[in-house]
Every structure is written in C-alpha cells, then in structure tokens.
Amino acid sequence: MNRMINWLQKEPVLTISWILAFCSMLLVPPDYQYAGYLDLHTLCLLFCLMAVMAGFQRIGFFHRLGQFMLSRTHSIRQLEGVLILSCFFSSMLITNDVALITFVHFAIEVLHMAGQDQRLVPVVVMQTIAANLGSMATPIGNPQNLYLYAHYKFSASVFIQTMLPYTIVSLACMLLFLSFQKRTTLSIQIQSKDICAGGRWHAVLYSSLFVLCIGAVVRIVPIPIMVCIVAAACFAADRGIFKQVDYSLLLTFAGFFILIGNLGRIQPFIAFFQAAVNGHEIICAILASQIISNVPAALLLSGFTEQGSRLLIGVNLGGLGTLIASMASLISYKYVSLAVPKKRGVYLRVFTIFNVLFLLPLLALALWGRF
C-alpha cells in the first residue's frame, strides 16, 4: 500500500487525472458510451514510439551520437551549441522527454569534464527550452502533438506549416542566446565507445520499427499491424524495453479521456468551456498549461473547440513558463537536483526567467498571426 502511495506521489498529473475522472463518474455513471472515450489510435502510437525510443536508449545509440558530435567541438560556444541544439533537433523525432533523458545527463558529465560546472544551470535550462520548442515542429515531437494530430485529422503538411514560423523564431532566439557565449578554446577528451555488433543489428531493427511508426502517424500503416510488429519485435530483441515504457503517461491519457468524455455529456460544462475557449484558444491553452501542464490541457480543451491549429499553437507555447507547464521539464530538474542539490533554487529562478523571455516573442507572433 505504501509503495502505491509513494508511486502516486511521484506521478502528480496521473493522480490528478484519475481523481478528476472518478469525480466525473459521479456525475455520469459508467455506461456503454465509456467504451468510446479512449482514443486507442493515440495510445497505441504513444506506446510503440516509447518502446522504440527505449530500444535505442538501451543500446546507447543516442549517447554514441552525442559523443560523435562533441568530438568536433573546440570552444565553449560550440560545446553549448551542440548540447542545446542536439535537444532542439532530436526532439523533433525522438520526443522532448527522450531528448532530455538522453542529453541532459550527458551535458552534466561533459560540462564537468570541461571544467565548466558554473555553466550547468543555464545550459540545462536552455536544453529544456530547446527540447520543448523543437518538439513542437512535428506530429511525433511530443504527446500533445500526437493527440491533436489524430484528433483534428491534420495532414502532415498543414501541421508543419502551422508550427514552422514558431520553430524558426525559436531557433533564432536560441542562436541569439549562443551568440553571447564565450569563444574560449576548449579541449575535451571523449572516451568513444562503439556500438557492438549486436547493437548494430538492434539499431537497424529499431530504425525499421521507427519508420513503421512514422508510417502509422501519416496513416499509411494500419495501427493494429504497427502494434503487433513493434510488440513482437521488441519482445524478441530485448524484453527489458517494456520496463522502460512510460505507462504512467498512457494511464494519464486514459484518465483525461474519461474526464473529457464525461464533461462532454454535461450540458452546463459544455456551455461554459465553449464560451471560455472559443476565440481564445491560444491564451486559454497557455494559461491552462501553466497549471495542469500542456498535455492535459490539450486533452481537456480539444473537446470544446474546432480551432485545432490555434489549440496546437497554444499548448506548445504553453510548455514555456512554470516547471510543470511541460512535464518533460521535470526530467531536467530531477537531474540537476541530483547533481547539484544546492542549486535547485537557482535553477528554478533561471528556468522561470528564461522561459518567460522565450515565451514573449512567440506569444507576440501568435497574437499577431490572428490579425
């Protein structure tokens, strides 16, 4: 019992989602319509993508890639650029949380090796911002994108066109930040470890499975076929993969699906949310994300507006702000707390200031784009 309580305390968003779901069940008792609440398309895609990314991580693929890039850095500016932009671009394909899991711990190690421990807080903060902003560029970059892409039936071209201006401005802001960093010469000794023969075979397998998942995202490959192939291949290649899948995220989605389904059957709630959200999707999504994080905000607000593009912009910009605005941000905070516990307060201050500074130009672009 204590283990269950401790686990729920470590998963506050999951806990909240199911408390709200159970409360909604008191207003709408379970019936046959509940079967239609769960978006199995999104849940299956999330599961398969997380499994494939876990496979890549277990063979050290991303760490090896990071080592390769760092072996070509010769100054502090280049070092920070590689660490930050790796998160920005990789998150477009491997999701923001996987990018942070991969590169933040690596950044802490490398900065220590380079004698740049004083740069740890700003670099990790920028890595977090980079991962959250880079991930908004593609349908598979983060969970809310994957859900909204399926929910509103966006085409890949419409999705990318919607988010491209914000991606470009985000990249420009990061390059501006890097332009102020020192060009001091740097020498880092990287102990390169090649992927073993078995690892290479696994890398080919996981790459093929990733392409299969992309095929499902763009609606070429049927979801049931993707699930069967990915599950069978991962089971045969490395059963440990299934232990690294974030099941709490899947359960969080399920809880919010039930909540949203029930709220959609309560007329006063429908009227309230439609009045509050319609025409104000971007602002509502940003504000909601600061309190409940952007994934739940996307799930909740999508039931009350047909303006999918505005909601998409809002929940992605909403990932900037508070520490819980994007749950992926907690990953970085956890790593920093373990590495330098005394700097947790400093990290939170720098994190908040940097997030606001990046949010302002993107919000201005979003509001300007409405007129």
PDB file of N, CA and C in Angstrom, residues 3 6 11 25 36 59 83-84 92 104 114 120 130 138 142 167 189 197 228 240 255 259 270 275 302 333 340 356 370:
ATOM      1  N   ARG A   3       3.917   1.504  -1.059  1.00  0.00           N
ATOM      2  CA  ARG A   3       4.584   1.615  -2.361  1.00  0.00           C
ATOM      3  C   ARG A   3       3.661   2.277  -3.376  1.00  0.00           C
ATOM      4  N   ASN A   6       3.454   6.023  -2.542  1.00  0.00           N
ATOM      5  CA  ASN A   6       4.694   6.697  -2.949  1.00  0.00           C
ATOM      6  C   ASN A   6       4.750   6.881  -4.456  1.00  0.00           C
ATOM      7  N   GLU A  11       3.839  10.740  -9.257  1.00  0.00           N
ATOM      8  CA  GLU A  11       3.124  10.958 -10.517  1.00  0.00           C
ATOM      9  C   GLU A  11       1.913  11.848 -10.256  1.00  0.00           C
ATOM     10  N   MET A  25     -17.248  10.542 -12.864  1.00  0.00           N
ATOM     11  CA  MET A  25     -18.087   9.342 -12.889  1.00  0.00           C
ATOM     12  C   MET A  25     -19.281   9.460 -11.943  1.00  0.00           C
ATOM     13  N   GLY A  36     -16.259   4.354 -25.916  1.00  0.00           N
ATOM     14  CA  GLY A  36     -15.834   5.243 -26.991  1.00  0.00           C
ATOM     15  C   GLY A  36     -14.960   6.394 -26.529  1.00  0.00           C
ATOM     16  N   ILE A  59      20.683   0.474 -26.219  1.00  0.00           N
ATOM     17  CA  ILE A  59      21.919   0.107 -26.924  1.00  0.00           C
ATOM     18  C   ILE A  59      22.910   1.275 -26.965  1.00  0.00           C
ATOM     19  N   LEU A  83      25.259  20.914 -27.248  1.00  0.00           N
ATOM     20  CA  LEU A  83      24.417  20.370 -26.181  1.00  0.00           C
ATOM     21  C   LEU A  83      22.979  20.873 -26.283  1.00  0.00           C
ATOM     22  N   ILE A  84      22.815  22.147 -26.619  1.00  0.00           N
ATOM     23  CA  ILE A  84      21.473  22.747 -26.679  1.00  0.00           C
ATOM     24  C   ILE A  84      20.755  22.379 -27.973  1.00  0.00           C
ATOM     25  N   MET A  92      12.478  16.644 -32.309  1.00  0.00           N
ATOM     26  CA  MET A  92      11.511  16.591 -33.406  1.00  0.00           C
ATOM     27  C   MET A  92      11.190  15.150 -33.792  1.00  0.00           C
ATOM     28  N   VAL A 104      20.587  15.625 -21.221  1.00  0.00           N
ATOM     29  CA  VAL A 104      20.834  16.419 -20.008  1.00  0.00           C
ATOM     30  C   VAL A 104      21.881  15.748 -19.123  1.00  0.00           C
ATOM     31  N   ALA A 114      34.846  19.321 -18.870  1.00  0.00           N
ATOM     32  CA  ALA A 114      35.431  20.508 -19.496  1.00  0.00           C
ATOM     33  C   ALA A 114      35.756  21.602 -18.479  1.00  0.00           C
ATOM     34  N   LEU A 120      26.433  24.892 -15.817  1.00  0.00           N
ATOM     35  CA  LEU A 120      25.475  23.782 -15.807  1.00  0.00           C
ATOM     36  C   LEU A 120      24.030  24.271 -15.809  1.00  0.00           C
ATOM     37  N   ALA A 130      14.930  24.156 -25.392  1.00  0.00           N
ATOM     38  CA  ALA A 130      15.180  23.691 -26.759  1.00  0.00           C
ATOM     39  C   ALA A 130      14.377  22.437 -27.074  1.00  0.00           C
ATOM     40  N   THR A 138       6.966  18.770 -35.160  1.00  0.00           N
ATOM     41  CA  THR A 138       6.466  17.561 -35.836  1.00  0.00           C
ATOM     42  C   THR A 138       5.340  16.906 -35.041  1.00  0.00           C
ATOM     43  N   ASN A 142       5.992  15.430 -29.435  1.00  0.00           N
ATOM     44  CA  ASN A 142       5.542  15.351 -28.044  1.00  0.00           C
ATOM     45  C   ASN A 142       4.136  14.745 -28.000  1.00  0.00           C
ATOM     46  N   THR A 167       8.770  27.505 -34.933  1.00  0.00           N
ATOM     47  CA  THR A 167      10.026  26.752 -34.878  1.00  0.00           C
ATOM     48  C   THR A 167      11.192  27.626 -35.320  1.00  0.00           C
ATOM     49  N   GLN A 189      38.341  15.390 -23.730  1.00  0.00           N
ATOM     50  CA  GLN A 189      38.724  14.029 -24.091  1.00  0.00           C
ATOM     51  C   GLN A 189      37.498  13.126 -23.964  1.00  0.00           C
ATOM     52  N   ALA A 197      28.533  -5.348 -32.228  1.00  0.00           N
ATOM     53  CA  ALA A 197      27.893  -5.964 -33.400  1.00  0.00           C
ATOM     54  C   ALA A 197      26.418  -6.212 -33.153  1.00  0.00           C
ATOM     55  N   CYS A 228       1.287  -4.872 -33.490  1.00  0.00           N
ATOM     56  CA  CYS A 228       1.699  -6.284 -33.487  1.00  0.00           C
ATOM     57  C   CYS A 228       3.173  -6.440 -33.841  1.00  0.00           C
ATOM     58  N   GLY A 240      13.514  -6.168 -21.923  1.00  0.00           N
ATOM     59  CA  GLY A 240      13.694  -5.074 -20.969  1.00  0.00           C
ATOM     60  C   GLY A 240      13.114  -3.759 -21.454  1.00  0.00           C
ATOM     61  N   GLY A 255      -7.049   8.563 -18.147  1.00  0.00           N
ATOM     62  CA  GLY A 255      -7.832   9.287 -17.149  1.00  0.00           C
ATOM     63  C   GLY A 255      -8.457  10.542 -17.716  1.00  0.00           C
ATOM     64  N   LEU A 259     -12.406  11.773 -18.299  1.00  0.00           N
ATOM     65  CA  LEU A 259     -12.888  13.071 -17.821  1.00  0.00           C
ATOM     66  C   LEU A 259     -13.514  13.879 -18.949  1.00  0.00           C
ATOM     67  N   ILE A 270     -20.347  21.978 -21.016  1.00  0.00           N
ATOM     68  CA  ILE A 270     -20.147  22.226 -22.447  1.00  0.00           C
ATOM     69  C   ILE A 270     -20.295  23.710 -22.745  1.00  0.00           C
ATOM     70  N   ALA A 275     -17.790  28.686 -24.285  1.00  0.00           N
ATOM     71  CA  ALA A 275     -17.779  30.144 -24.182  1.00  0.00           C
ATOM     72  C   ALA A 275     -16.394  30.662 -23.805  1.00  0.00           C
ATOM     73  N   SER A 302      -9.477  20.262 -26.179  1.00  0.00           N
ATOM     74  CA  SER A 302      -9.820  19.787 -27.528  1.00  0.00           C
ATOM     75  C   SER A 302     -11.286  19.389 -27.645  1.00  0.00           C
ATOM     76  N   TYR A 333      14.945  19.048 -14.217  1.00  0.00           N
ATOM     77  CA  TYR A 333      15.004  19.481 -12.814  1.00  0.00           C
ATOM     78  C   TYR A 333      15.461  18.340 -11.914  1.00  0.00           C
ATOM     79  N   VAL A 340      23.510  18.671  -8.411  1.00  0.00           N
ATOM     80  CA  VAL A 340      23.903  19.818  -7.572  1.00  0.00           C
ATOM     81  C   VAL A 340      22.697  20.265  -6.737  1.00  0.00           C
ATOM     82  N   VAL A 356      10.107  32.766 -19.638  1.00  0.00           N
ATOM     83  CA  VAL A 356       9.308  33.965 -19.931  1.00  0.00           C
ATOM     84  C   VAL A 356       9.913  34.727 -21.099  1.00  0.00           C
ATOM     85  N   ARG A 370      -3.093  36.256 -35.618  1.00  0.00           N
ATOM     86  CA  ARG A 370      -4.558  36.184 -35.606  1.00  0.00           C
ATOM     87  C   ARG A 370      -5.182  37.320 -36.390  1.00  0.00           C
TER      88      ARG A 370
END
